[in-house]
Amino acid sequence: MSRLAERLSGQPAGAMVPRLFRLADRRQDTADTFTMMLEPTDGVLLEFIPGQFTMLSAFGVGEVPISVSSAANVDGPLQHTIRDVGAVTHALSNTPVGDVVGVRGPYGTGWNVSDGEGGDVILVAGGIGLAPLRPAVLEVLRHRQRYGRVVVLYGTRSPADVLFADELRRWDNLGVEVLVTVDYGTPEWMGRVGLVTTLVKRAGFDPRAALALVCGPEVMMRFTAAALIERGVRPENVRVSLERNMRCGVGLCGHCQYRELFVCLDGPVLPFDQVTGLLGIREL
Ligand SMILES: Cc1cc2nc3c(=O)[nH]c(=O)nc-3n(C[C@H](O)[C@H](O)[C@H](O)COP(=O)(O)OP(=O)(O)OC[C@H]3O[C@@H](n4cnc5c(N)ncnc54)[C@H](O)[C@@H]3O)c2cc1C
Ligand code: FES
């Protein structure tokens, strides 16, 4: 059987048909980033694991892959935190509360945070990358006693781009070491200025049994992974989330393919040592 036939036969009937979710609420997080709170019109909650994504459609405009940003295994609306960058994300940002959008999935691999049980967990985010990592942080906090130190390192362009500021404070109050830095400060900004990679050296964690989860622009993930490995984290314990152009999300169209990898199926979350050669390769 060919690889495509194998993938086709593995797809459940209706894998390409979106379910309908109503926009229950919408929160503007920063000037260009917002969170959609979605409720299924059929009342059946979407089960997912932290790190997975859905294909979200604005009907009549298009469909895009977006990571789930809400907590897994708890009641409440399905959340997606989205940066308005183009046609579909703009249409989603203009969707009125009460309207319906399409959701396919969830798809892809997750962070598998339980692999870090017994050791320290370091989560490093750049920009919108904090959104896909949020469910991982919440999962660790749900089983706090199973983990050692928990560290969140977060870098954004400017103070105005800091996502989930209240939640970062809450995590800090819960004993998570939260270090935030910005590329460009403002006169009012009293925090750190500089690249997030510089925080890897300062954070308090034992690298020997640490699990590191990294999400952000590819260049940031590359340098962060290098800094983590230099600090002593095992390369196989560093995980990154890849972003590639996607159409089907289920391994059929080939849009997300890189050599032997289909990012929608084999990723988006992958061990860094498996993707070192892929980071930085431009899409075709
Ligand atoms: C697995 C996965 C998870 C994602 N999770 C999130 C998320 O949680 N929040 C979020 O805001 N975005 C996320 N993205 C990125 C999001 O899918 C793109 O921003 C979106 O597809 C852009 O579509 P558009 O029609 O609005 O813009 P377009 O008009 O298609 O593009 C606008 C600009 O964005 C660039 N772009 C388009 N798609 C991508 C992409 N996949 N990666 C990088 N640049 C792209 C284009 O080159 C162009 O410069 C994720 C992508 C993947 C693959
Ligand atoms: S998006 Fe179609 S194969 Fe991955």
Short mmCIF file of C-alpha atoms in Angstrom, two decimals, residues 9-210:
data_model
loop_
_atom_site.label_atom_id
_atom_site.label_comp_id
_atom_site.label_asym_id
_atom_site.label_seq_id
_atom_site.Cartn_x
_atom_site.Cartn_y
_atom_site.Cartn_z
CA SER A 9 -7.28 4.35 5.04
CA GLY A 10 -6.32 5.56 8.52
CA GLN A 11 -8.66 8.56 8.38
CA PRO A 12 -12.00 8.30 10.14
CA ALA A 13 -14.99 9.13 7.93
CA GLY A 14 -15.71 12.84 8.23
CA ALA A 15 -12.14 13.82 9.18
CA MET A 16 -12.44 16.78 6.78
CA VAL A 17 -15.87 17.90 7.98
CA PRO A 18 -15.75 20.71 10.55
CA ARG A 19 -17.89 20.66 13.67
CA LEU A 20 -19.77 23.83 14.51
CA PHE A 21 -18.71 25.91 17.50
CA ARG A 22 -20.38 29.11 18.67
CA LEU A 23 -18.23 32.07 19.66
CA ALA A 24 -19.32 32.46 23.29
CA ASP A 25 -16.87 35.26 24.07
CA ARG A 26 -13.87 37.01 22.65
CA ARG A 27 -11.01 38.67 24.54
CA GLN A 28 -8.59 41.15 23.02
CA ASP A 29 -5.21 40.19 24.54
CA THR A 30 -2.95 42.70 22.77
CA ALA A 31 -3.34 45.08 19.81
CA ASP A 32 -3.11 42.23 17.28
CA THR A 33 -3.91 39.12 19.33
CA PHE A 34 -7.24 37.87 20.63
CA THR A 35 -8.69 34.75 22.26
CA MET A 36 -11.82 33.00 20.99
CA MET A 37 -13.90 31.13 23.59
CA LEU A 38 -15.81 28.49 21.65
CA GLU A 39 -18.68 26.25 22.67
CA PRO A 40 -19.80 23.22 20.62
CA THR A 41 -23.28 23.64 19.19
CA ASP A 42 -23.91 19.91 19.81
CA GLY A 43 -22.79 20.19 23.46
CA VAL A 44 -20.02 17.58 23.04
CA LEU A 45 -16.74 18.98 24.38
CA LEU A 46 -13.61 18.61 22.26
CA GLU A 47 -11.03 16.35 23.89
CA PHE A 48 -7.43 17.25 23.19
CA ILE A 49 -3.99 17.00 24.72
CA PRO A 50 -1.81 20.08 25.40
CA GLY A 51 0.11 21.04 22.26
CA GLN A 52 -2.46 19.84 19.73
CA PHE A 53 -4.05 22.15 17.16
CA THR A 54 -7.35 22.38 15.32
CA MET A 55 -8.19 23.56 11.81
CA LEU A 56 -10.34 26.60 12.45
CA SER A 57 -12.56 27.92 9.68
CA ALA A 58 -14.10 31.28 9.05
CA PHE A 59 -16.82 30.18 6.64
CA GLY A 60 -16.47 31.67 3.19
CA VAL A 61 -12.91 32.82 3.83
CA GLY A 62 -10.75 29.83 4.71
CA GLU A 63 -9.31 27.48 7.28
CA VAL A 64 -6.12 27.79 9.38
CA PRO A 65 -4.24 25.64 11.91
CA ILE A 66 -4.39 27.14 15.41
CA SER A 67 -3.17 25.55 18.64
CA VAL A 68 -5.56 25.07 21.51
CA SER A 69 -4.72 27.52 24.31
CA SER A 70 -7.14 26.30 26.99
CA ALA A 71 -6.62 23.69 29.69
CA ALA A 72 -7.15 20.05 28.73
CA ASN A 73 -9.41 17.73 30.71
CA VAL A 74 -11.46 20.48 32.33
CA ASP A 75 -14.91 21.86 31.55
CA GLY A 76 -15.17 25.23 29.89
CA PRO A 77 -14.96 26.76 26.47
CA LEU A 78 -12.39 25.66 23.91
CA GLN A 79 -9.91 28.53 23.60
CA HIS A 80 -7.73 29.60 20.72
CA THR A 81 -5.39 32.58 20.98
CA ILE A 82 -4.78 34.05 17.56
CA ARG A 83 -2.60 36.74 16.04
CA ASP A 84 -4.39 38.64 13.30
CA VAL A 85 -1.88 38.37 10.42
CA GLY A 86 -3.87 37.73 7.24
CA ALA A 87 -7.15 36.90 5.55
CA VAL A 88 -8.46 34.07 7.72
CA THR A 89 -7.17 35.23 11.09
CA HIS A 90 -8.60 38.67 10.30
CA ALA A 91 -12.00 37.17 9.47
CA LEU A 92 -11.86 35.20 12.74
CA SER A 93 -11.01 38.38 14.63
CA ASN A 94 -14.09 40.05 13.12
CA THR A 95 -16.45 37.17 13.94
CA PRO A 96 -19.22 38.55 16.15
CA VAL A 97 -19.93 36.88 19.48
CA GLY A 98 -22.79 34.42 18.89
CA ASP A 99 -21.69 33.48 15.36
CA VAL A 100 -20.55 30.02 14.40
CA VAL A 101 -17.09 28.89 13.21
CA GLY A 102 -15.87 25.48 12.04
CA VAL A 103 -13.48 23.30 14.04
CA ARG A 104 -11.73 20.17 12.75
CA GLY A 105 -9.48 18.09 14.95
CA PRO A 106 -7.76 18.09 17.32
CA TYR A 107 -4.72 17.06 15.33
CA GLY A 108 -1.05 16.37 15.82
CA THR A 109 1.25 15.47 18.65
CA GLY A 110 1.22 17.02 22.11
CA TRP A 111 3.84 18.20 24.58
CA ASN A 112 3.44 14.99 26.64
CA VAL A 113 4.29 16.85 29.82
CA SER A 114 3.99 13.71 31.94
CA ASP A 115 7.39 12.64 30.51
CA GLY A 116 8.81 15.33 32.81
CA GLU A 117 7.38 13.85 36.00
CA GLY A 118 9.97 13.56 38.75
CA GLY A 119 12.15 16.30 37.26
CA ASP A 120 12.07 20.02 36.57
CA VAL A 121 10.03 21.44 33.69
CA ILE A 122 11.15 24.48 31.72
CA LEU A 123 8.74 26.14 29.29
CA VAL A 124 10.23 28.74 26.98
CA ALA A 125 7.95 30.90 24.84
CA GLY A 126 8.53 33.59 22.25
CA GLY A 127 5.64 35.91 21.35
CA ILE A 128 2.41 34.09 20.45
CA GLY A 129 4.27 30.85 21.38
CA LEU A 130 2.99 31.27 24.93
CA ALA A 131 -0.51 30.31 23.70
CA PRO A 132 0.32 26.69 22.66
CA LEU A 133 2.38 26.31 25.86
CA ARG A 134 -0.40 27.54 28.17
CA PRO A 135 -2.22 24.15 28.26
CA ALA A 136 1.12 22.49 29.16
CA VAL A 137 1.68 24.90 32.08
CA LEU A 138 -1.89 24.33 33.29
CA GLU A 139 -1.44 20.54 33.01
CA VAL A 140 1.74 20.67 35.11
CA LEU A 141 -0.02 22.87 37.70
CA ARG A 142 -2.94 20.40 37.83
CA HIS A 143 -0.48 17.72 38.97
CA ARG A 144 1.97 20.07 40.68
CA GLN A 145 3.25 17.51 43.21
CA ARG A 146 4.52 15.22 40.44
CA TYR A 147 7.08 17.75 39.21
CA GLY A 148 10.13 19.49 40.61
CA ARG A 149 10.76 23.13 39.81
CA VAL A 150 8.63 24.71 37.11
CA VAL A 151 10.11 27.57 35.12
CA VAL A 152 8.42 29.76 32.49
CA LEU A 153 10.71 31.94 30.38
CA TYR A 154 8.88 34.35 28.10
CA GLY A 155 10.15 36.86 25.56
CA THR A 156 8.14 39.29 23.45
CA ARG A 157 8.90 42.22 21.19
CA SER A 158 7.66 44.96 23.54
CA PRO A 159 5.81 45.35 26.87
CA ALA A 160 2.57 45.91 24.92
CA ASP A 161 2.93 42.43 23.38
CA VAL A 162 3.04 40.52 26.68
CA LEU A 163 0.26 37.90 26.57
CA PHE A 164 -1.67 36.59 29.58
CA ALA A 165 -0.07 39.12 31.98
CA ASP A 166 -2.53 38.32 34.82
CA GLU A 167 -1.95 34.63 34.38
CA LEU A 168 1.83 35.02 34.43
CA ARG A 169 1.42 36.77 37.82
CA ARG A 170 -0.85 33.97 39.03
CA TRP A 171 1.67 31.31 38.01
CA ASP A 172 4.37 33.29 39.81
CA ASN A 173 2.19 33.34 42.96
CA LEU A 174 1.80 29.57 42.66
CA GLY A 175 5.58 29.09 42.89
CA VAL A 176 6.41 28.93 39.18
CA GLU A 177 9.60 30.84 38.38
CA VAL A 178 8.36 33.27 35.74
CA LEU A 179 10.95 35.39 33.94
CA VAL A 180 9.78 37.82 31.26
CA THR A 181 11.94 39.83 28.89
CA VAL A 182 11.22 42.17 25.97
CA ASP A 183 13.27 43.00 22.88
CA TYR A 184 12.53 46.71 23.18
CA GLY A 185 11.65 48.38 26.48
CA THR A 186 9.70 51.59 27.09
CA PRO A 187 10.38 54.31 29.70
CA GLU A 188 7.70 52.73 31.95
CA TRP A 189 9.02 49.16 31.60
CA MET A 190 10.90 48.16 34.76
CA GLY A 191 11.51 44.55 33.65
CA ARG A 192 14.24 42.83 31.68
CA VAL A 193 15.29 43.76 28.15
CA GLY A 194 17.04 41.23 25.95
CA LEU A 195 16.54 37.93 24.22
CA VAL A 196 14.72 35.08 25.94
CA THR A 197 17.72 32.82 25.33
CA THR A 198 19.70 34.82 27.90
CA LEU A 199 17.20 33.75 30.59
CA VAL A 200 18.11 30.08 30.17
CA LYS A 201 21.40 30.67 32.03
CA ARG A 202 19.71 32.47 34.95
CA ALA A 203 16.74 30.20 35.61
CA GLY A 204 16.88 27.84 38.57
CA PHE A 205 16.53 24.26 37.36
CA ASP A 206 18.46 21.02 37.38
CA PRO A 207 19.11 20.23 33.70
CA ARG A 208 19.96 16.57 34.22
CA ALA A 209 16.38 15.28 34.42
CA ALA A 210 14.66 18.36 33.02
#
